């Protein structure tokens, strides 16, 4: 499954796959073997292994954000919930097109074409991988289309709802 991170304010998409007791980090344009070995001290210190090279890191967690201290610099890393990020993120807000980040089923539809909505209004509720998520309006606007009805299934990247106006 694709993971969406923000690293020092920049979006980074990556996938992690297991392979014979280790992991491969897949990202646009590349892949590398990675592992993290926590230190026994329990203070966030660890060794990060990338393609056979090891570097000391210190991890500090503050809510949804992880600070990674490496080579004398601190980097802010945020792991986003892909359903919420793609369903109500900046991409959806700018285009007014709300897409499904993974396959699933519509549980309920809370709007209809022509309805005036405000940012944060629930448009529909979906279930993907046994996780129920409310798809919310990323911005104010008028609902142009609602592609699926309750009980219908959709594929990854399917258009769920489109908004027009007020972008």
PDB file of N, CA, C and O in Angstrom, residues 58-90:
ATOM      1  N   UNK A  58      18.290   9.613  15.735  1.00  0.00           N
ATOM      2  CA  UNK A  58      17.485   9.747  16.955  1.00  0.00           C
ATOM      3  C   UNK A  58      16.095  10.138  16.511  1.00  0.00           C
ATOM      4  O   UNK A  58      15.929  11.073  15.708  1.00  0.00           O
ATOM      5  N   UNK A  59      15.090   9.421  16.993  1.00  0.00           N
ATOM      6  CA  UNK A  59      13.702   9.672  16.626  1.00  0.00           C
ATOM      7  C   UNK A  59      12.958  10.252  17.820  1.00  0.00           C
ATOM      8  O   UNK A  59      13.082   9.741  18.939  1.00  0.00           O
ATOM      9  N   UNK A  60      12.213  11.299  17.591  1.00  0.00           N
ATOM     10  CA  UNK A  60      11.381  11.896  18.635  1.00  0.00           C
ATOM     11  C   UNK A  60       9.978  12.047  18.073  1.00  0.00           C
ATOM     12  O   UNK A  60       9.789  12.640  17.001  1.00  0.00           O
ATOM     13  N   UNK A  61       8.998  11.517  18.773  1.00  0.00           N
ATOM     14  CA  UNK A  61       7.617  11.546  18.293  1.00  0.00           C
ATOM     15  C   UNK A  61       6.854  12.637  19.049  1.00  0.00           C
ATOM     16  O   UNK A  61       6.913  12.722  20.271  1.00  0.00           O
ATOM     17  N   UNK A  62       6.136  13.462  18.272  1.00  0.00           N
ATOM     18  CA  UNK A  62       5.283  14.508  18.844  1.00  0.00           C
ATOM     19  C   UNK A  62       3.955  14.465  18.092  1.00  0.00           C
ATOM     20  O   UNK A  62       3.833  15.027  17.009  1.00  0.00           O
ATOM     21  N   UNK A  63       2.968  13.750  18.630  1.00  0.00           N
ATOM     22  CA  UNK A  63       1.679  13.611  17.953  1.00  0.00           C
ATOM     23  C   UNK A  63       1.838  12.804  16.690  1.00  0.00           C
ATOM     24  O   UNK A  63       2.384  11.706  16.719  1.00  0.00           O
ATOM     25  N   UNK A  64       1.371  13.336  15.554  1.00  0.00           N
ATOM     26  CA  UNK A  64       1.478  12.652  14.272  1.00  0.00           C
ATOM     27  C   UNK A  64       2.827  12.887  13.597  1.00  0.00           C
ATOM     28  O   UNK A  64       3.081  12.368  12.520  1.00  0.00           O
ATOM     29  N   UNK A  65       3.669  13.682  14.212  1.00  0.00           N
ATOM     30  CA  UNK A  65       4.930  14.068  13.598  1.00  0.00           C
ATOM     31  C   UNK A  65       6.096  13.352  14.259  1.00  0.00           C
ATOM     32  O   UNK A  65       6.122  13.185  15.472  1.00  0.00           O
ATOM     33  N   UNK A  66       7.049  12.920  13.441  1.00  0.00           N
ATOM     34  CA  UNK A  66       8.277  12.296  13.946  1.00  0.00           C
ATOM     35  C   UNK A  66       9.444  13.184  13.521  1.00  0.00           C
ATOM     36  O   UNK A  66       9.546  13.573  12.358  1.00  0.00           O
ATOM     37  N   UNK A  67      10.271  13.516  14.477  1.00  0.00           N
ATOM     38  CA  UNK A  67      11.494  14.263  14.171  1.00  0.00           C
ATOM     39  C   UNK A  67      12.609  13.253  14.041  1.00  0.00           C
ATOM     40  O   UNK A  67      12.829  12.447  14.936  1.00  0.00           O
ATOM     41  N   UNK A  68      13.299  13.299  12.909  1.00  0.00           N
ATOM     42  CA  UNK A  68      14.419  12.400  12.659  1.00  0.00           C
ATOM     43  C   UNK A  68      15.690  13.243  12.678  1.00  0.00           C
ATOM     44  O   UNK A  68      15.878  14.111  11.828  1.00  0.00           O
ATOM     45  N   UNK A  69      16.545  12.974  13.657  1.00  0.00           N
ATOM     46  CA  UNK A  69      17.821  13.678  13.762  1.00  0.00           C
ATOM     47  C   UNK A  69      18.880  12.791  13.130  1.00  0.00           C
ATOM     48  O   UNK A  69      19.112  11.676  13.588  1.00  0.00           O
ATOM     49  N   UNK A  70      19.486  13.305  12.056  1.00  0.00           N
ATOM     50  CA  UNK A  70      20.462  12.524  11.311  1.00  0.00           C
ATOM     51  C   UNK A  70      21.547  13.456  10.777  1.00  0.00           C
ATOM     52  O   UNK A  70      21.235  14.527  10.250  1.00  0.00           O
ATOM     53  N   UNK A  71      22.789  13.090  10.967  1.00  0.00           N
ATOM     54  CA  UNK A  71      23.925  13.886  10.479  1.00  0.00           C
ATOM     55  C   UNK A  71      23.827  15.343  10.914  1.00  0.00           C
ATOM     56  O   UNK A  71      24.091  16.255  10.137  1.00  0.00           O
ATOM     57  N   UNK A  72      23.426  15.606  12.152  1.00  0.00           N
ATOM     58  CA  UNK A  72      23.402  16.960  12.697  1.00  0.00           C
ATOM     59  C   UNK A  72      22.213  17.806  12.273  1.00  0.00           C
ATOM     60  O   UNK A  72      22.143  18.990  12.608  1.00  0.00           O
ATOM     61  N   UNK A  73      21.293  17.253  11.544  1.00  0.00           N
ATOM     62  CA  UNK A  73      20.109  18.012  11.113  1.00  0.00           C
ATOM     63  C   UNK A  73      18.843  17.284  11.570  1.00  0.00           C
ATOM     64  O   UNK A  73      18.827  16.062  11.689  1.00  0.00           O
ATOM     65  N   UNK A  74      17.803  18.053  11.838  1.00  0.00           N
ATOM     66  CA  UNK A  74      16.512  17.484  12.230  1.00  0.00           C
ATOM     67  C   UNK A  74      15.543  17.624  11.064  1.00  0.00           C
ATOM     68  O   UNK A  74      15.474  18.674  10.413  1.00  0.00           O
ATOM     69  N   UNK A  75      14.813  16.545  10.793  1.00  0.00           N
ATOM     70  CA  UNK A  75      13.847  16.530   9.692  1.00  0.00           C
ATOM     71  C   UNK A  75      12.475  16.163  10.252  1.00  0.00           C
ATOM     72  O   UNK A  75      12.347  15.182  10.985  1.00  0.00           O
ATOM     73  N   UNK A  76      11.474  16.931   9.891  1.00  0.00           N
ATOM     74  CA  UNK A  76      10.104  16.658  10.317  1.00  0.00           C
ATOM     75  C   UNK A  76       9.451  15.711   9.326  1.00  0.00           C
ATOM     76  O   UNK A  76       9.409  15.980   8.128  1.00  0.00           O
ATOM     77  N   UNK A  77       8.936  14.579   9.823  1.00  0.00           N
ATOM     78  CA  UNK A  77       8.293  13.569   8.977  1.00  0.00           C
ATOM     79  C   UNK A  77       6.880  13.341   9.495  1.00  0.00           C
ATOM     80  O   UNK A  77       6.680  13.087  10.683  1.00  0.00           O
ATOM     81  N   UNK A  78       5.919  13.449   8.610  1.00  0.00           N
ATOM     82  CA  UNK A  78       4.522  13.201   8.958  1.00  0.00           C
ATOM     83  C   UNK A  78       3.998  12.093   8.041  1.00  0.00           C
ATOM     84  O   UNK A  78       4.123  12.190   6.819  1.00  0.00           O
ATOM     85  N   UNK A  79       3.438  11.049   8.634  1.00  0.00           N
ATOM     86  CA  UNK A  79       2.779   9.991   7.862  1.00  0.00           C
ATOM     87  C   UNK A  79       1.296  10.325   7.807  1.00  0.00           C
ATOM     88  O   UNK A  79       0.651  10.480   8.841  1.00  0.00           O
ATOM     89  N   UNK A  80       0.774  10.439   6.599  1.00  0.00           N
ATOM     90  CA  UNK A  80      -0.629  10.808   6.419  1.00  0.00           C
ATOM     91  C   UNK A  80      -1.492   9.575   6.204  1.00  0.00           C
ATOM     92  O   UNK A  80      -1.054   8.625   5.554  1.00  0.00           O
ATOM     93  N   UNK A  81      -2.720   9.621   6.689  1.00  0.00           N
ATOM     94  CA  UNK A  81      -3.727   8.619   6.351  1.00  0.00           C
ATOM     95  C   UNK A  81      -4.091   8.871   4.886  1.00  0.00           C
ATOM     96  O   UNK A  81      -4.581   9.945   4.551  1.00  0.00           O
ATOM     97  N   UNK A  82      -3.826   7.901   3.977  1.00  0.00           N
ATOM     98  CA  UNK A  82      -4.056   8.164   2.556  1.00  0.00           C
ATOM     99  C   UNK A  82      -5.508   8.478   2.220  1.00  0.00           C
ATOM    100  O   UNK A  82      -5.777   9.259   1.313  1.00  0.00           O
ATOM    101  N   UNK A  83      -6.443   7.871   2.924  1.00  0.00           N
ATOM    102  CA  UNK A  83      -7.856   8.145   2.644  1.00  0.00           C
ATOM    103  C   UNK A  83      -8.168   9.607   2.926  1.00  0.00           C
ATOM    104  O   UNK A  83      -8.747  10.310   2.106  1.00  0.00           O
ATOM    105  N   UNK A  84      -7.747  10.061   4.066  1.00  0.00           N
ATOM    106  CA  UNK A  84      -8.038  11.462   4.420  1.00  0.00           C
ATOM    107  C   UNK A  84      -7.219  12.430   3.582  1.00  0.00           C
ATOM    108  O   UNK A  84      -7.712  13.456   3.144  1.00  0.00           O
ATOM    109  N   UNK A  85      -5.947  12.092   3.354  1.00  0.00           N
ATOM    110  CA  UNK A  85      -5.073  13.001   2.617  1.00  0.00           C
ATOM    111  C   UNK A  85      -5.549  13.185   1.190  1.00  0.00           C
ATOM    112  O   UNK A  85      -5.681  14.300   0.700  1.00  0.00           O
ATOM    113  N   UNK A  86      -5.813  12.069   0.506  1.00  0.00           N
ATOM    114  CA  UNK A  86      -6.226  12.157  -0.894  1.00  0.00           C
ATOM    115  C   UNK A  86      -7.688  12.548  -1.031  1.00  0.00           C
ATOM    116  O   UNK A  86      -8.077  13.162  -2.005  1.00  0.00           O
ATOM    117  N   UNK A  87      -8.490  12.183  -0.030  1.00  0.00           N
ATOM    118  CA  UNK A  87      -9.912  12.498  -0.102  1.00  0.00           C
ATOM    119  C   UNK A  87     -10.222  13.943   0.205  1.00  0.00           C
ATOM    120  O   UNK A  87     -11.218  14.486  -0.238  1.00  0.00           O
ATOM    121  N   UNK A  88      -9.368  14.579   0.971  1.00  0.00           N
ATOM    122  CA  UNK A  88      -9.664  15.960   1.354  1.00  0.00           C
ATOM    123  C   UNK A  88      -8.416  16.819   1.333  1.00  0.00           C
ATOM    124  O   UNK A  88      -8.370  17.854   1.954  1.00  0.00           O
ATOM    125  N   UNK A  89      -7.408  16.413   0.605  1.00  0.00           N
ATOM    126  CA  UNK A  89      -6.157  17.145   0.606  1.00  0.00           C
ATOM    127  C   UNK A  89      -6.134  18.299  -0.369  1.00  0.00           C
ATOM    128  O   UNK A  89      -7.129  18.655  -0.982  1.00  0.00           O
ATOM    129  N   UNK A  90      -4.971  18.860  -0.530  1.00  0.00           N
ATOM    130  CA  UNK A  90      -4.800  20.016  -1.393  1.00  0.00           C
ATOM    131  C   UNK A  90      -5.129  19.695  -2.847  1.00  0.00           C
ATOM    132  O   UNK A  90      -5.672  20.521  -3.551  1.00  0.00           O
TER     133      UNK A  90
END
